[in-house]
C-alpha atoms as a PDB file:
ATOM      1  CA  UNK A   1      54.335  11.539  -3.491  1.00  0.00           C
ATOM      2  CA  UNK A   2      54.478   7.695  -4.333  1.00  0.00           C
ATOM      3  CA  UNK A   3      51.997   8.340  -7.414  1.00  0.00           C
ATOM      4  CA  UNK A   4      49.351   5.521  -6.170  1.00  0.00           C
ATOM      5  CA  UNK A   5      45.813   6.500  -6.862  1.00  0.00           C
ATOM      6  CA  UNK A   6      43.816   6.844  -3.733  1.00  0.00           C
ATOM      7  CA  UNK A   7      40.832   4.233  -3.315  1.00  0.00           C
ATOM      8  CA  UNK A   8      37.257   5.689  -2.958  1.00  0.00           C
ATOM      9  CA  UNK A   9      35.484   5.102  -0.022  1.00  0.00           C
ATOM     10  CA  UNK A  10      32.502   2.612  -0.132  1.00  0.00           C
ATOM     11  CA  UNK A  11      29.221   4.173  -0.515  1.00  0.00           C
ATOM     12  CA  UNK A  12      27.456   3.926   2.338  1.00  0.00           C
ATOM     13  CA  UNK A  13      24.751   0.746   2.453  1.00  0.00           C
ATOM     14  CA  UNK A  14      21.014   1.287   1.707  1.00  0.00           C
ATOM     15  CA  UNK A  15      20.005   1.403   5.789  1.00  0.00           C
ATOM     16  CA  UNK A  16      16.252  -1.003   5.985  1.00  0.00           C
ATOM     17  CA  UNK A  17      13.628  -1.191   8.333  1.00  0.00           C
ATOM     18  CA  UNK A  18      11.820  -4.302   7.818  1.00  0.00           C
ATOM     19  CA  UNK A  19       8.137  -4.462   9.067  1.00  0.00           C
ATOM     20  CA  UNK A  20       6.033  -8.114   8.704  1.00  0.00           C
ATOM     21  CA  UNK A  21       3.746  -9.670  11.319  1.00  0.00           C
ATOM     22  CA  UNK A  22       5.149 -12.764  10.220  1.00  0.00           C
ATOM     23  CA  UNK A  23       8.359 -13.636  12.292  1.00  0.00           C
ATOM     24  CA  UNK A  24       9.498 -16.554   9.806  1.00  0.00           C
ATOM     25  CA  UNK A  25       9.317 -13.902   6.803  1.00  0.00           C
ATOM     26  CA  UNK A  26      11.156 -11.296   8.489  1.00  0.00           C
ATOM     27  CA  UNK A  27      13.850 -14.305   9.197  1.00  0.00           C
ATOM     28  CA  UNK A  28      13.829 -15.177   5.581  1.00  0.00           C
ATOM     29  CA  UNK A  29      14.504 -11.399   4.591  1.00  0.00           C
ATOM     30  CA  UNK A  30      17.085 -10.472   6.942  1.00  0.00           C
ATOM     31  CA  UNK A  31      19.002 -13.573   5.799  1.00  0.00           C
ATOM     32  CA  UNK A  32      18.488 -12.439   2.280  1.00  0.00           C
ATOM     33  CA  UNK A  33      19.332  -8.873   2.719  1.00  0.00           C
ATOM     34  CA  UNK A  34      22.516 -10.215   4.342  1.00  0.00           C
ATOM     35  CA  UNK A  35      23.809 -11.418   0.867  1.00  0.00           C
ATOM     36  CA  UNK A  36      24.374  -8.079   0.083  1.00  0.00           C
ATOM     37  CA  UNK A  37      27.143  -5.858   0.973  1.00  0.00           C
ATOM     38  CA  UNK A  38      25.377  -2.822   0.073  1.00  0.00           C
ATOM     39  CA  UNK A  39      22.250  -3.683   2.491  1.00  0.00           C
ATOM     40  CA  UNK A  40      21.948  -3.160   6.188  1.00  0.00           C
ATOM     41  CA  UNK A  41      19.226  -3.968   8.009  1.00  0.00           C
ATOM     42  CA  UNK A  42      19.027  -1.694  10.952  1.00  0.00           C
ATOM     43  CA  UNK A  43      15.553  -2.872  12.850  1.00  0.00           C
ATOM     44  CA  UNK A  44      12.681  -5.510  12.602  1.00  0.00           C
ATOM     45  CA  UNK A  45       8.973  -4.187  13.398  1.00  0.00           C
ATOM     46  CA  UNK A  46       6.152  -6.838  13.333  1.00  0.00           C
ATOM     47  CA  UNK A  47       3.035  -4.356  13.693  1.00  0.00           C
ATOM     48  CA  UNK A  48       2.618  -1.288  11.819  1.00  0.00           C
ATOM     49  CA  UNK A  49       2.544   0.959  15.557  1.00  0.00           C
ATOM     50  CA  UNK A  50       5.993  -0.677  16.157  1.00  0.00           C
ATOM     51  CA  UNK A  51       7.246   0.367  12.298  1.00  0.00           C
ATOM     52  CA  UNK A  52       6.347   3.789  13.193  1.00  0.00           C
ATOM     53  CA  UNK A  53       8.231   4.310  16.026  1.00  0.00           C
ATOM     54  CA  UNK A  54      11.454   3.082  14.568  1.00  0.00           C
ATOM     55  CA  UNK A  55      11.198   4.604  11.752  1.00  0.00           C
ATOM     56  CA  UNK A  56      11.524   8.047  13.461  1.00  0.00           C
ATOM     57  CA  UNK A  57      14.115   6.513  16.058  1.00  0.00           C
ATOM     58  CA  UNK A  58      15.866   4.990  13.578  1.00  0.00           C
ATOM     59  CA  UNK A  59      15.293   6.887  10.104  1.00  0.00           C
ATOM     60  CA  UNK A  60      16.159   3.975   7.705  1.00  0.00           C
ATOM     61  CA  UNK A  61      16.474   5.368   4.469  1.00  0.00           C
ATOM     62  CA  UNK A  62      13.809   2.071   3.392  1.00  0.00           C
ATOM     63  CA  UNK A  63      10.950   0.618   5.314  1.00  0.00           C
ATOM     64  CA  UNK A  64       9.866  -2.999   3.532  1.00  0.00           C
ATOM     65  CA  UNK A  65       6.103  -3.009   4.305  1.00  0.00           C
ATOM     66  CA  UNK A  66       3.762  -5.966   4.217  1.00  0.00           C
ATOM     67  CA  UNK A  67       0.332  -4.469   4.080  1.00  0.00           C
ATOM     68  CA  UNK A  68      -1.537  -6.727   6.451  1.00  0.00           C
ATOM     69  CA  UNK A  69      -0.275  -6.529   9.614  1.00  0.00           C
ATOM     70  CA  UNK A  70      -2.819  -8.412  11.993  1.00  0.00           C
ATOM     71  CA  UNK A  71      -4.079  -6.430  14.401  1.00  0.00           C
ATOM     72  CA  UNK A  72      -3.704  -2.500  14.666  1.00  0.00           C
ATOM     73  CA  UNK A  73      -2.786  -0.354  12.249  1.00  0.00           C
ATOM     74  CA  UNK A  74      -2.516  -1.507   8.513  1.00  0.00           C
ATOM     75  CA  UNK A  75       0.549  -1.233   6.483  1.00  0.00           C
ATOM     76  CA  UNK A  76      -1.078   1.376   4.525  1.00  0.00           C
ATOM     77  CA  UNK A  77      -1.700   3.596   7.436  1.00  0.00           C
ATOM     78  CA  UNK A  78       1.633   2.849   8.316  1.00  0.00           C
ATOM     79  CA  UNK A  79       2.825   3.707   5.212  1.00  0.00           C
ATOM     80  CA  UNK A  80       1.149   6.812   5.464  1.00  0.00           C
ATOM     81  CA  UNK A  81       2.649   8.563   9.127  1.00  0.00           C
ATOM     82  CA  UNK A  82       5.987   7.191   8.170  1.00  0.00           C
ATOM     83  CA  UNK A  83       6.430   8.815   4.501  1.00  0.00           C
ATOM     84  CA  UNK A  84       4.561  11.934   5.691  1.00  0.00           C
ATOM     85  CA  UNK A  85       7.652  14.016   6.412  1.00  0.00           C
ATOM     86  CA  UNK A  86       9.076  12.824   3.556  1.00  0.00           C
ATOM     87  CA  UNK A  87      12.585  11.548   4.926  1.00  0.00           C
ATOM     88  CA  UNK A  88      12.313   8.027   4.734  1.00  0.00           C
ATOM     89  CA  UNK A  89      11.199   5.661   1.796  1.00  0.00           C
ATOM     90  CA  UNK A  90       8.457   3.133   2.020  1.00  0.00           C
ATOM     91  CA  UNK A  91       8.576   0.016  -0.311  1.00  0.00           C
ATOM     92  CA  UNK A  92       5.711  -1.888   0.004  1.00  0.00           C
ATOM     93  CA  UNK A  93       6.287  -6.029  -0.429  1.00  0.00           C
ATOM     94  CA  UNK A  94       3.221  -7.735  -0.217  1.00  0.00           C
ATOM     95  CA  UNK A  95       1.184 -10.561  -1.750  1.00  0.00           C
ATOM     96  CA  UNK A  96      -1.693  -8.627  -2.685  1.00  0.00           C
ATOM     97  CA  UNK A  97      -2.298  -6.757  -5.905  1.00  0.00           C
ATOM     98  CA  UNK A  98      -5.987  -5.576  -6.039  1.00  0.00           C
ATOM     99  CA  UNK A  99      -6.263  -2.959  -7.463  1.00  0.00           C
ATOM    100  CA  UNK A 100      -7.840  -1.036  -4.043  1.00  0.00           C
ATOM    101  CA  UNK A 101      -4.562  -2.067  -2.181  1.00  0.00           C
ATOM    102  CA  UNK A 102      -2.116  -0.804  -4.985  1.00  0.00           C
ATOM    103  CA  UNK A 103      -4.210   2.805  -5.093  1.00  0.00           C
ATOM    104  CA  UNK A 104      -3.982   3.324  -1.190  1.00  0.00           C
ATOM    105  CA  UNK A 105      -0.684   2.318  -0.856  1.00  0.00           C
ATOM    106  CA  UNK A 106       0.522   4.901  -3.312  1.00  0.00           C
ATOM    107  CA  UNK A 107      -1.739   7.370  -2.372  1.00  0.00           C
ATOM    108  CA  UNK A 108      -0.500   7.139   1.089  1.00  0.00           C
ATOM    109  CA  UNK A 109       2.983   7.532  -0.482  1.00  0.00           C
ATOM    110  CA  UNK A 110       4.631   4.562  -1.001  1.00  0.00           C
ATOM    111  CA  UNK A 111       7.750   5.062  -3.191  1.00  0.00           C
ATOM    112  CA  UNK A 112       7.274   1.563  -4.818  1.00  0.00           C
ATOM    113  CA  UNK A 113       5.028  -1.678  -4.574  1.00  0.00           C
ATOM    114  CA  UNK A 114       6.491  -5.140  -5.135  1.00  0.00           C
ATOM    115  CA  UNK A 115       4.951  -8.375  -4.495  1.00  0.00           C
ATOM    116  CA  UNK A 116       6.323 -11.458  -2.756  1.00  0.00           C
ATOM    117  CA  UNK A 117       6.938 -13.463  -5.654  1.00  0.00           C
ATOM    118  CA  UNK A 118       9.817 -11.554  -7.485  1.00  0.00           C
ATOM    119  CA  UNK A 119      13.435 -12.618  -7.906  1.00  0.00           C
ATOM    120  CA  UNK A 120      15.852 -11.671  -5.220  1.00  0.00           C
ATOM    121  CA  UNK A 121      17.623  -9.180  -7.657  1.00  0.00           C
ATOM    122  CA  UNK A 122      14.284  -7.477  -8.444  1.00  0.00           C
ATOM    123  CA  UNK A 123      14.253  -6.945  -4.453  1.00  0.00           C
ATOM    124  CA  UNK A 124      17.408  -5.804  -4.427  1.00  0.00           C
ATOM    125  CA  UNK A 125      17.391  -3.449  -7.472  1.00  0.00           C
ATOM    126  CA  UNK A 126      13.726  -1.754  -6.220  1.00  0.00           C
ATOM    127  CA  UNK A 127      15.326  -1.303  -2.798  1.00  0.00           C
ATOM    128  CA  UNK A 128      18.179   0.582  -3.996  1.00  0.00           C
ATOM    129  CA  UNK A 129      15.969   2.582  -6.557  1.00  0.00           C
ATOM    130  CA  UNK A 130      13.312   3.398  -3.216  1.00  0.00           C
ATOM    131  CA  UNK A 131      16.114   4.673  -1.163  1.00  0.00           C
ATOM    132  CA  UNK A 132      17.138   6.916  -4.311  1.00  0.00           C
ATOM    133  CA  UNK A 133      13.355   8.007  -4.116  1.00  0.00           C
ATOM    134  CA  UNK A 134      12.758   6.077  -7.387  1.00  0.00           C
ATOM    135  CA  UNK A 135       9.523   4.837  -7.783  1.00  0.00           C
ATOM    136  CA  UNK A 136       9.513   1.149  -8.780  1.00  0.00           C
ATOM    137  CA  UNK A 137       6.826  -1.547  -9.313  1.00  0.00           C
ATOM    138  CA  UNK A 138       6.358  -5.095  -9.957  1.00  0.00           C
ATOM    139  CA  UNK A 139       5.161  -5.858 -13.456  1.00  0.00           C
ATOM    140  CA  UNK A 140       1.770  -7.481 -12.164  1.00  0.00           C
ATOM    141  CA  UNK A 141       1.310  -4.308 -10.483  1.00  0.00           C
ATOM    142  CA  UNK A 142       2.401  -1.826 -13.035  1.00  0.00           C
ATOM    143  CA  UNK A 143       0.037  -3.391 -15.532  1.00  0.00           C
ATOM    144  CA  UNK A 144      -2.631  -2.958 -13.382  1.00  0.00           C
ATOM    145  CA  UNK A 145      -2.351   0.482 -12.888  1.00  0.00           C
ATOM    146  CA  UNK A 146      -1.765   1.359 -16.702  1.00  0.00           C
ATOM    147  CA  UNK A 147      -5.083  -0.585 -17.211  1.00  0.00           C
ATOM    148  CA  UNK A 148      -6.528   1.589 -14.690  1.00  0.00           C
ATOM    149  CA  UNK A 149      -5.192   4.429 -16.418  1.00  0.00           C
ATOM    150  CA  UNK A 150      -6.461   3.665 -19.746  1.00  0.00           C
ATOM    151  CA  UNK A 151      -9.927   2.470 -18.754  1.00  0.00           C
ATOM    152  CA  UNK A 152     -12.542   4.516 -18.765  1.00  0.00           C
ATOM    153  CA  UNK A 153     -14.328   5.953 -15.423  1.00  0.00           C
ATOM    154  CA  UNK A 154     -17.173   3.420 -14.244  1.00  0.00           C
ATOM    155  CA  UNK A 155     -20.336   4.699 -14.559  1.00  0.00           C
ATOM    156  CA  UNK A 156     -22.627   4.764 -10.977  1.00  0.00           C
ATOM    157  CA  UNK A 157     -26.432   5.460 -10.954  1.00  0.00           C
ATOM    158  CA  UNK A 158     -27.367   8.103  -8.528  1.00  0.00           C
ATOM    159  CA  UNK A 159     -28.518   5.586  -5.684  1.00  0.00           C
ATOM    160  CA  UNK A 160     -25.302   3.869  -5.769  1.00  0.00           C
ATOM    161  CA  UNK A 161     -23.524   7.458  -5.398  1.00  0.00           C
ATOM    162  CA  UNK A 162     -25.783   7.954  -2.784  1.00  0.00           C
ATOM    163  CA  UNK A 163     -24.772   4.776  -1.281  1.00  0.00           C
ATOM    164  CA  UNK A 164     -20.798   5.557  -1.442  1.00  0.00           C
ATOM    165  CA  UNK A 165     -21.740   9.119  -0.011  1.00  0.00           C
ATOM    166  CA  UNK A 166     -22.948   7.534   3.143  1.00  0.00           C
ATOM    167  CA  UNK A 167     -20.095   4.678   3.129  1.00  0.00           C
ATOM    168  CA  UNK A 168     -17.449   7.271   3.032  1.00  0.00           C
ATOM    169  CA  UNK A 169     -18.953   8.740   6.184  1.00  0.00           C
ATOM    170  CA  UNK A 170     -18.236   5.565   7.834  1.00  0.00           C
ATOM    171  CA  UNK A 171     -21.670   4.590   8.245  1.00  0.00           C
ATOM    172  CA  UNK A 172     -22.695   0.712   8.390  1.00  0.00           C
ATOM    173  CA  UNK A 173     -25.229  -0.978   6.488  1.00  0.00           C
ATOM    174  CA  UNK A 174     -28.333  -0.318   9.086  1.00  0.00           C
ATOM    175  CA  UNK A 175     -27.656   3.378   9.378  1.00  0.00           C
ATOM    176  CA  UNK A 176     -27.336   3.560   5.386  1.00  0.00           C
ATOM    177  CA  UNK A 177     -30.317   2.000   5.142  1.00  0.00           C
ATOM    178  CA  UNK A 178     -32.098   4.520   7.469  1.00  0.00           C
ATOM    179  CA  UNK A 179     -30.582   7.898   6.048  1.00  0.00           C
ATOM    180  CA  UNK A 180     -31.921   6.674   2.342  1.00  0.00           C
ATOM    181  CA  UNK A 181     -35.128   5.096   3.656  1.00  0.00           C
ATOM    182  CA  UNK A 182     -34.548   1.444   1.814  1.00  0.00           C
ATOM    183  CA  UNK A 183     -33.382  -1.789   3.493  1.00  0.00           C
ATOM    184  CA  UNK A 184     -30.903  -3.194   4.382  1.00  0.00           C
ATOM    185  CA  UNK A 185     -31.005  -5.876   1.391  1.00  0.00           C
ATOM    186  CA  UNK A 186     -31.104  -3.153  -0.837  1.00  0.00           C
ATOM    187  CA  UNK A 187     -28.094  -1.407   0.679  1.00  0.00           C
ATOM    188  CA  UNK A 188     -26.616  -4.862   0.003  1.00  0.00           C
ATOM    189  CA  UNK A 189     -27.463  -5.202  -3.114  1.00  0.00           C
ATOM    190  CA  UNK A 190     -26.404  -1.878  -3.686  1.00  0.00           C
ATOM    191  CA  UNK A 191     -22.959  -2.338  -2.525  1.00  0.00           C
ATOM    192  CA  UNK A 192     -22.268  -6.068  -4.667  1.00  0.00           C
ATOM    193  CA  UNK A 193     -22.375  -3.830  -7.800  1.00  0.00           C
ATOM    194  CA  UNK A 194     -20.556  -0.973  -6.653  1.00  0.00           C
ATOM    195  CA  UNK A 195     -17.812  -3.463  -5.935  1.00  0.00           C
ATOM    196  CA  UNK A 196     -17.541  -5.003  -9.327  1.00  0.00           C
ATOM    197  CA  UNK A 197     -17.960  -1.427 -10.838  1.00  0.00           C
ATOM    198  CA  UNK A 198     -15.144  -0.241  -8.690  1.00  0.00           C
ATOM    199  CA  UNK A 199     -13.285  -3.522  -9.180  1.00  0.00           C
ATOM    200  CA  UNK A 200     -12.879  -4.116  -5.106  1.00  0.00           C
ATOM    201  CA  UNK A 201     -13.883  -6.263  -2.458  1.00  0.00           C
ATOM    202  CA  UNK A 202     -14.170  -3.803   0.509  1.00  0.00           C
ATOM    203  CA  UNK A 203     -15.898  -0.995   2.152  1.00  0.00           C
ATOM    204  CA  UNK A 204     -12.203   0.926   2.452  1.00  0.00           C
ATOM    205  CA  UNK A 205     -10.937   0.005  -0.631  1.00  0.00           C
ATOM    206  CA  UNK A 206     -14.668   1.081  -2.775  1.00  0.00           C
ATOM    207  CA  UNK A 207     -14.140   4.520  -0.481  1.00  0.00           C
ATOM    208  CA  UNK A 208     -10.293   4.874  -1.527  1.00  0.00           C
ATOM    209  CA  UNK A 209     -11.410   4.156  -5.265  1.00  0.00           C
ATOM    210  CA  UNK A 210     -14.141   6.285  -5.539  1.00  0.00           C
ATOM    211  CA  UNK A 211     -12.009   9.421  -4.185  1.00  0.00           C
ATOM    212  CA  UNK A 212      -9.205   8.502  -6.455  1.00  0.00           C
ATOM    213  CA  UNK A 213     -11.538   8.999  -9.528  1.00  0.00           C
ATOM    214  CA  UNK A 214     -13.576  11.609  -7.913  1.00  0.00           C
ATOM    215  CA  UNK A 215     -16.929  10.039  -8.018  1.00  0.00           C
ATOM    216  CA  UNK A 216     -17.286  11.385  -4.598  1.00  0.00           C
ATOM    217  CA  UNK A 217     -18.880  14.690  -3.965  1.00  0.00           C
END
């Protein structure tokens, strides 16, 4: 017995799936990532079908998800099969911060939401908190959702409830239209104000909104 303590082993390194259409960002990352010795990047996927696939070949214990991915799936949908069985992580790192792309990506169960513009040890620390299934957001973000929080449900007149009704059916303008016997330019009309009410800019995001604060039926 020579009396020398024995070293600990290194913790094993945070295992990431990176998935981003863009082939110049996913560069970028990868290079970034490889600053760190407790990092590993393990696979690259540049649609959100291909980010799917490795996550279950692979099972990272991250996936960093843009949420536009071009054409196919959305991150968000992404998001969604991949965290479904609960064994793998999704951080979301994105530019966008409405408020409609912040409440689907959680809701499909993203363990955190960070945007582009943070400091690479903001990266790093919400990686290693995701991977520890510790929710983390950027500040932007968190404010947002506190605001949402606090504020108080927006008020829709029956018509424009109507309106949503049919939207979250999938229906277009025309067939709207037809089902509530008014116009088109109504429907229109209709659907500018329900998208400042709902503070959105889209047909998904108004739907994903609307169930969040159950104005839906």
């Amino acid at each position: 017995m020579t009396g020398e303590a024995t070293a600990s082993p290194a913790p094993a390194p945070v295992r990431i799936l990176l998935c981003d259409d863009h082939v110049v960002v996913r560069a970028g990352l990868l290079a970034l990532l490889g600053s760190e010795p407790d990092i590993e990047v393990v696979g690259e996927a540049g649609s959100g079908e291909e980010a799917v696939v490795l996550a279950a070949r692979l099972t990272p214990d991250v996936v960093l998800m843009d949420l536009q991915l071009g054409e196919g799936i959305d991150g968000v949908e992404a998001t969604r099969r991949i965290a479904a069985d609960g064994t793998v992580h999704v951080l979301v790192l994105t530019t966008y911060d409405t408020d409609a792309d912040i409440t689907r990506a959680i809701e499909a169960g993203a363990t955190g939401y960070l945007l582009k513009a943070e400091r690479p040890e903001e990266l790093f620390a919400a990686i290693r908190s995701a991977a520890q299934g510790r929710t983390t957001l950027s500040a932007p973000v968190a404010s947002r959702v506190m605001a949402r929080m606090r504020s108080p449900r927006p008020t829709l007149t029956d018509r424009e409830r109507d309106i949503l009704a049919q939207l979250s059916q999938g229906l277009g303008n025309r067939d709207i239209a037809r089902a509530l016997f008014i116009s088109e330019a109504t429907v229109k009309t209709h659907l500018g104000r329900i998208y400042d009410k709902l503070g959105v800019d889209t047909r998904a995001g108004a739907v994903s909104v609307a169930k969040e604060q159950r104005l839906l039926p």
